[in-house]
Short mmCIF file of C-alpha atoms in Angstrom, two decimals:
data_model
loop_
_atom_site.label_atom_id
_atom_site.label_comp_id
_atom_site.label_asym_id
_atom_site.label_seq_id
_atom_site.Cartn_x
_atom_site.Cartn_y
_atom_site.Cartn_z
CA MET A 1455 -0.10 0.19 -0.06
CA PRO A 1456 2.92 2.65 0.95
CA ALA A 1457 4.37 1.98 -2.42
CA GLU A 1458 1.07 2.39 -4.21
CA ARG A 1459 0.44 5.62 -2.46
CA THR A 1460 3.85 6.99 -3.68
CA ARG A 1461 3.40 6.23 -7.42
CA GLU A 1462 0.04 7.54 -6.74
CA HIS A 1463 1.84 11.18 -5.30
CA THR A 1464 4.66 10.97 -7.71
CA ALA A 1465 2.79 10.41 -11.21
CA PRO A 1466 1.06 13.70 -11.04
CA VAL A 1467 4.21 15.61 -9.84
CA ALA A 1468 6.53 13.66 -13.07
CA ALA A 1469 3.58 15.17 -15.26
CA ALA A 1470 3.88 18.80 -14.18
CA ARG A 1471 7.50 18.55 -14.29
CA ARG A 1472 7.29 17.33 -18.09
CA ARG A 1473 4.81 19.94 -18.73
CA ARG A 1474 7.14 22.37 -17.03
CA LEU A 1475 10.25 21.34 -19.08
CA ARG A 1476 8.18 21.52 -22.64
CA ALA A 1477 7.02 25.53 -21.57
CA ASP A 1478 10.71 25.85 -20.65
CA ARG A 1479 11.67 24.31 -23.85
CA ALA A 1480 9.07 26.18 -25.92
CA ARG A 1481 9.94 29.67 -24.62
CA GLN A 1482 13.77 29.04 -25.10
CA LEU A 1483 12.62 27.90 -28.94
CA ALA A 1484 10.45 31.31 -29.19
CA ASP A 1485 13.56 33.36 -28.40
CA LEU A 1486 15.89 31.86 -31.10
CA LEU A 1487 13.13 31.93 -33.67
CA ARG A 1488 12.06 35.88 -32.42
CA ARG A 1489 15.65 36.85 -33.58
CA GLN A 1490 15.21 35.38 -36.81
CA VAL A 1491 11.81 37.04 -37.30
CA LEU A 1492 12.90 40.49 -36.37
CA LEU A 1493 16.03 39.91 -38.66
CA GLN A 1494 14.13 38.70 -41.88
CA GLY A 1495 15.89 35.73 -41.27
CA PHE A 1496 13.12 33.61 -43.33
CA PRO A 1497 12.89 33.85 -47.13
CA ALA A 1498 9.44 35.59 -47.74
CA GLY A 1499 8.62 36.11 -44.52
CA LEU A 1500 7.76 32.05 -44.14
CA LEU A 1501 8.45 29.76 -41.36
CA PRO A 1502 9.87 26.07 -41.91
CA HIS A 1503 6.67 23.40 -41.47
CA GLU A 1504 6.69 22.58 -37.78
CA ASP A 1505 8.52 19.05 -38.20
CA ALA A 1506 11.42 20.52 -40.03
CA LEU A 1507 11.80 23.10 -36.84
CA GLY A 1508 11.34 20.23 -34.71
CA ALA A 1509 14.20 18.67 -36.47
CA ASP A 1510 16.35 21.42 -36.64
CA TYR A 1511 16.12 22.23 -32.67
CA GLY A 1512 15.74 19.15 -31.63
CA VAL A 1513 12.39 19.56 -30.03
CA SER A 1514 8.96 17.71 -30.22
CA ARG A 1515 6.19 18.94 -32.58
CA ASN A 1516 4.04 20.05 -29.12
CA THR A 1517 7.11 22.03 -28.08
CA VAL A 1518 6.87 23.74 -31.53
CA ARG A 1519 3.68 24.88 -31.42
CA GLN A 1520 3.92 26.07 -28.22
CA ALA A 1521 6.60 28.25 -29.37
CA LEU A 1522 5.07 29.64 -32.48
CA ASP A 1523 1.76 30.20 -29.91
CA LEU A 1524 3.97 32.41 -28.11
CA LEU A 1525 4.93 34.10 -31.11
CA ARG A 1526 1.61 34.69 -32.41
CA ALA A 1527 0.57 36.36 -28.93
CA GLU A 1528 3.40 39.02 -29.99
CA GLN A 1529 1.57 39.31 -32.93
CA LEU A 1530 4.98 38.94 -35.02
CA VAL A 1531 3.49 35.45 -37.19
CA GLU A 1532 0.24 34.29 -37.87
CA ARG A 1533 -1.13 31.10 -39.26
CA VAL A 1534 -2.42 30.67 -42.76
CA PRO A 1535 -4.35 27.81 -43.71
CA GLY A 1536 -3.00 26.36 -46.44
CA VAL A 1537 0.25 28.05 -46.40
CA GLY A 1538 1.49 27.82 -43.45
CA THR A 1539 3.26 30.23 -40.39
CA VAL A 1540 4.15 33.48 -41.93
CA VAL A 1541 5.55 36.54 -40.43
CA VAL A 1542 3.09 39.34 -40.21
CA GLY A 1543 4.62 41.61 -37.48
CA ALA A 1544 7.78 44.18 -37.37
CA LYS A 1545 9.90 45.59 -34.78
CA TYR A 1546 12.41 48.53 -35.26
CA PRO A 1547 15.82 49.17 -34.07
CA HIS A 1548 16.27 51.76 -31.58
CA GLY A 1549 20.14 51.93 -30.93
CA LEU A 1550 21.49 52.42 -27.75
CA ASP A 1551 24.98 53.27 -28.37
CA ARG A 1552 24.94 56.58 -30.06
CA LEU A 1553 23.09 59.75 -29.53
CA MET A 1554 20.76 60.31 -32.35
CA GLY A 1555 17.12 61.62 -32.86
CA LEU A 1556 14.24 58.85 -33.65
CA ALA A 1557 14.41 60.37 -37.11
CA GLU A 1558 17.99 59.48 -37.67
CA THR A 1559 18.05 56.13 -36.03
CA LEU A 1560 14.96 54.94 -38.22
CA HIS A 1561 15.64 56.75 -41.52
CA GLU A 1562 16.31 53.26 -43.46
CA HIS A 1563 13.03 52.02 -42.21
CA GLY A 1564 10.59 54.94 -42.91
CA ARG A 1565 9.65 58.43 -42.35
CA VAL A 1566 9.03 59.77 -38.76
CA THR A 1567 6.66 62.48 -38.41
CA ASN A 1568 5.93 64.03 -35.12
CA GLU A 1569 2.26 65.56 -34.34
CA VAL A 1570 2.82 67.87 -31.63
CA ARG A 1571 -0.01 67.74 -29.22
CA THR A 1572 0.99 70.06 -26.46
CA MET A 1573 3.83 72.92 -26.54
CA ALA A 1574 3.70 75.46 -23.80
CA PRO A 1575 5.82 77.39 -21.03
CA VAL A 1576 5.17 75.71 -17.80
CA PRO A 1577 6.36 75.79 -14.10
CA ALA A 1578 9.05 73.55 -13.63
CA PRO A 1579 8.40 70.45 -11.03
CA ALA A 1580 10.84 70.20 -8.54
CA PRO A 1581 12.49 67.29 -10.16
CA VAL A 1582 12.65 68.68 -13.38
CA ALA A 1583 14.32 71.59 -12.25
CA GLU A 1584 16.86 69.81 -10.09
CA ARG A 1585 17.94 67.60 -13.51
CA LEU A 1586 18.03 70.58 -15.55
CA ARG A 1587 19.95 72.59 -13.00
CA LEU A 1588 17.48 75.87 -13.18
CA GLU A 1589 17.51 77.88 -10.56
CA GLY A 1590 14.73 76.66 -8.31
CA PRO A 1591 11.19 74.78 -8.81
CA ASN A 1592 8.90 76.78 -10.60
CA THR A 1593 11.09 78.31 -13.04
CA ASP A 1594 9.42 78.29 -16.60
CA VAL A 1595 10.27 75.34 -18.56
CA LEU A 1596 9.11 74.48 -22.30
CA TYR A 1597 6.96 71.46 -21.94
CA ILE A 1598 6.28 69.38 -25.27
CA GLU A 1599 4.27 66.38 -25.68
CA ARG A 1600 4.53 64.81 -29.29
CA LEU A 1601 3.15 61.67 -30.73
CA ARG A 1602 5.73 60.25 -33.21
CA ARG A 1603 4.77 58.03 -36.10
CA LEU A 1604 6.91 56.02 -38.57
CA ASP A 1605 5.04 55.92 -42.02
CA GLY A 1606 1.93 56.83 -39.93
CA LEU A 1607 2.30 53.71 -37.25
CA PRO A 1608 2.09 55.24 -33.80
CA LEU A 1609 5.55 54.39 -32.33
CA SER A 1610 6.66 56.77 -29.47
CA LEU A 1611 4.70 59.23 -26.99
CA ASP A 1612 7.62 61.68 -26.18
CA LEU A 1613 7.05 64.35 -22.95
CA THR A 1614 9.79 66.81 -23.11
CA TYR A 1615 11.20 69.67 -20.66
CA VAL A 1616 13.62 72.38 -22.48
CA PRO A 1617 14.99 75.04 -20.14
CA MET A 1618 13.24 78.44 -21.64
CA ASP A 1619 15.79 80.60 -22.81
CA VAL A 1620 16.43 77.86 -25.32
CA GLY A 1621 12.76 76.66 -25.39
CA ILE A 1622 11.73 80.00 -27.06
CA GLU A 1623 13.47 79.45 -30.12
CA LEU A 1624 11.35 76.12 -30.52
CA LEU A 1625 7.67 77.61 -30.24
CA ASN A 1626 8.25 78.75 -33.98
CA ALA A 1627 10.58 75.70 -35.05
CA ASP A 1628 9.38 72.99 -37.52
CA LEU A 1629 8.96 70.23 -34.66
CA GLU A 1630 6.35 68.39 -36.78
CA ASN A 1631 9.12 67.24 -39.51
CA THR A 1632 12.43 67.82 -37.76
CA ASP A 1633 13.95 65.97 -34.85
CA ILE A 1634 14.53 67.97 -31.64
CA PHE A 1635 18.17 67.30 -31.29
CA ARG A 1636 19.10 68.85 -34.82
CA LEU A 1637 16.90 72.29 -33.50
CA LEU A 1638 18.88 72.13 -30.13
CA GLU A 1639 22.23 72.20 -31.84
CA GLU A 1640 21.08 74.96 -34.16
CA ILE A 1641 19.67 76.89 -31.62
CA THR A 1642 22.53 76.88 -28.98
CA GLY A 1643 25.42 76.57 -31.77
CA GLN A 1644 27.36 73.68 -30.09
CA PRO A 1645 26.50 69.93 -30.76
CA LEU A 1646 25.05 67.59 -28.22
CA GLY A 1647 27.16 65.65 -25.86
CA THR A 1648 26.45 63.14 -23.67
CA ALA A 1649 23.03 61.69 -22.03
CA GLU A 1650 22.34 59.77 -19.09
CA ILE A 1651 19.40 57.06 -20.02
CA THR A 1652 16.98 54.84 -17.82
CA LEU A 1653 15.00 52.31 -19.41
CA GLU A 1654 12.47 49.98 -18.15
CA ALA A 1655 8.83 48.57 -18.52
CA VAL A 1656 5.93 50.34 -17.54
CA ASN A 1657 2.08 49.76 -18.10
CA ALA A 1658 0.55 52.19 -20.29
CA ASP A 1659 -1.75 54.44 -18.44
CA ALA A 1660 -5.14 55.43 -20.29
CA HIS A 1661 -4.05 58.58 -22.00
CA SER A 1662 -1.04 56.81 -23.32
CA ALA A 1663 -2.54 53.62 -24.42
CA ALA A 1664 -5.01 55.80 -26.11
CA VAL A 1665 -2.56 57.91 -28.02
CA LEU A 1666 -0.33 54.83 -28.95
CA GLN A 1667 -3.36 53.09 -30.08
CA SER A 1668 -2.19 50.28 -27.55
CA PRO A 1669 -4.37 47.97 -25.42
CA ARG A 1670 -4.95 50.05 -22.04
CA GLY A 1671 -2.43 48.06 -19.33
CA ALA A 1672 -0.03 46.53 -22.12
CA ALA A 1673 3.45 46.81 -21.05
CA VAL A 1674 5.58 49.83 -23.19
CA LEU A 1675 9.37 50.82 -23.07
CA MET A 1676 10.10 53.83 -20.77
CA LEU A 1677 13.08 55.75 -22.24
CA GLU A 1678 14.03 58.45 -19.65
CA ARG A 1679 16.70 60.72 -21.35
CA LEU A 1680 18.56 63.67 -19.89
CA THR A 1681 20.91 65.44 -23.18
CA HIS A 1682 23.67 67.97 -22.26
CA LEU A 1683 25.41 70.06 -24.56
CA SER A 1684 29.02 69.39 -25.21
CA ASP A 1685 30.18 72.04 -22.47
CA GLY A 1686 28.26 69.82 -20.16
CA ARG A 1687 24.87 71.51 -19.90
CA PRO A 1688 21.67 69.74 -19.36
CA VAL A 1689 19.31 71.16 -22.12
CA ASP A 1690 16.76 68.31 -22.59
CA LEU A 1691 15.03 65.87 -20.16
CA GLU A 1692 12.48 63.46 -21.96
CA PHE A 1693 10.34 60.53 -20.88
CA ILE A 1694 9.24 58.37 -24.12
CA ARG A 1695 7.25 55.43 -24.22
CA PHE A 1696 7.76 53.30 -27.00
CA ARG A 1697 5.09 50.62 -28.13
CA GLY A 1698 7.04 47.99 -27.21
CA ASP A 1699 5.50 45.24 -29.49
CA ARG A 1700 6.87 47.76 -32.49
CA ILE A 1701 10.48 48.42 -31.02
CA THR A 1702 13.70 46.64 -30.37
CA MET A 1703 16.63 48.34 -28.54
CA ARG A 1704 20.00 47.63 -29.11
CA GLY A 1705 23.69 48.33 -28.61
CA LEU A 1706 27.33 47.30 -28.49
CA LEU A 1707 28.68 47.27 -24.92
CA HIS A 1708 32.42 46.70 -24.12
CA ARG A 1709 33.44 45.32 -21.22
CA SER A 1710 36.41 47.55 -19.47
CA VAL A 1711 39.40 46.45 -17.70
#
């Protein structure tokens, strides 16, 4: 009897472990396939048959199906009857190893346009005044909110704070078609130097989700960036919300010795 009870308890545990291991393998396979999808590694955007993928990666057909289900949930691939699994989504690369505007970064992928939703002088909140090294809280800054699109597709919502002595010149600038980085260099007469960045995932609030046409509560990539002129002066504080399903961050990192 004890042996029978032991088998009764261990059988469900073993089955659960097998399911977990299959889910682990499916996630690992999805990670490998995702890179090929994003780098356009499948001819004509058509993935190999499930059996071929299983043979190539040494996994079962069920594992392949689970991996493809994960990519379908990300809206990167879709199952087309009579055709197979095809690539239907794309992500655009945003470099993290150079200080560039979005239009400069994505110029090979289409045309970036900016819808200026808000632009007005506002009293600087204390954290903004501190980061921009202003005289103190409530010193006026220029606040800009822009919806940025790539070939008409909503890509990011940018909230920007600029010191007023520089921002006053932006009021009449062509922000609809020009990266703010280029305008800042023209206005100040010096190149941009460095930027401090923080990248994290946050849930989209109702306003951001509506503007980006993203599901409410969906994760977005939040890039906080404080940009300095070449003389070290902080001149641009931005909070950029990227649609996580349309952008991928890339960079080349060097290990210092």
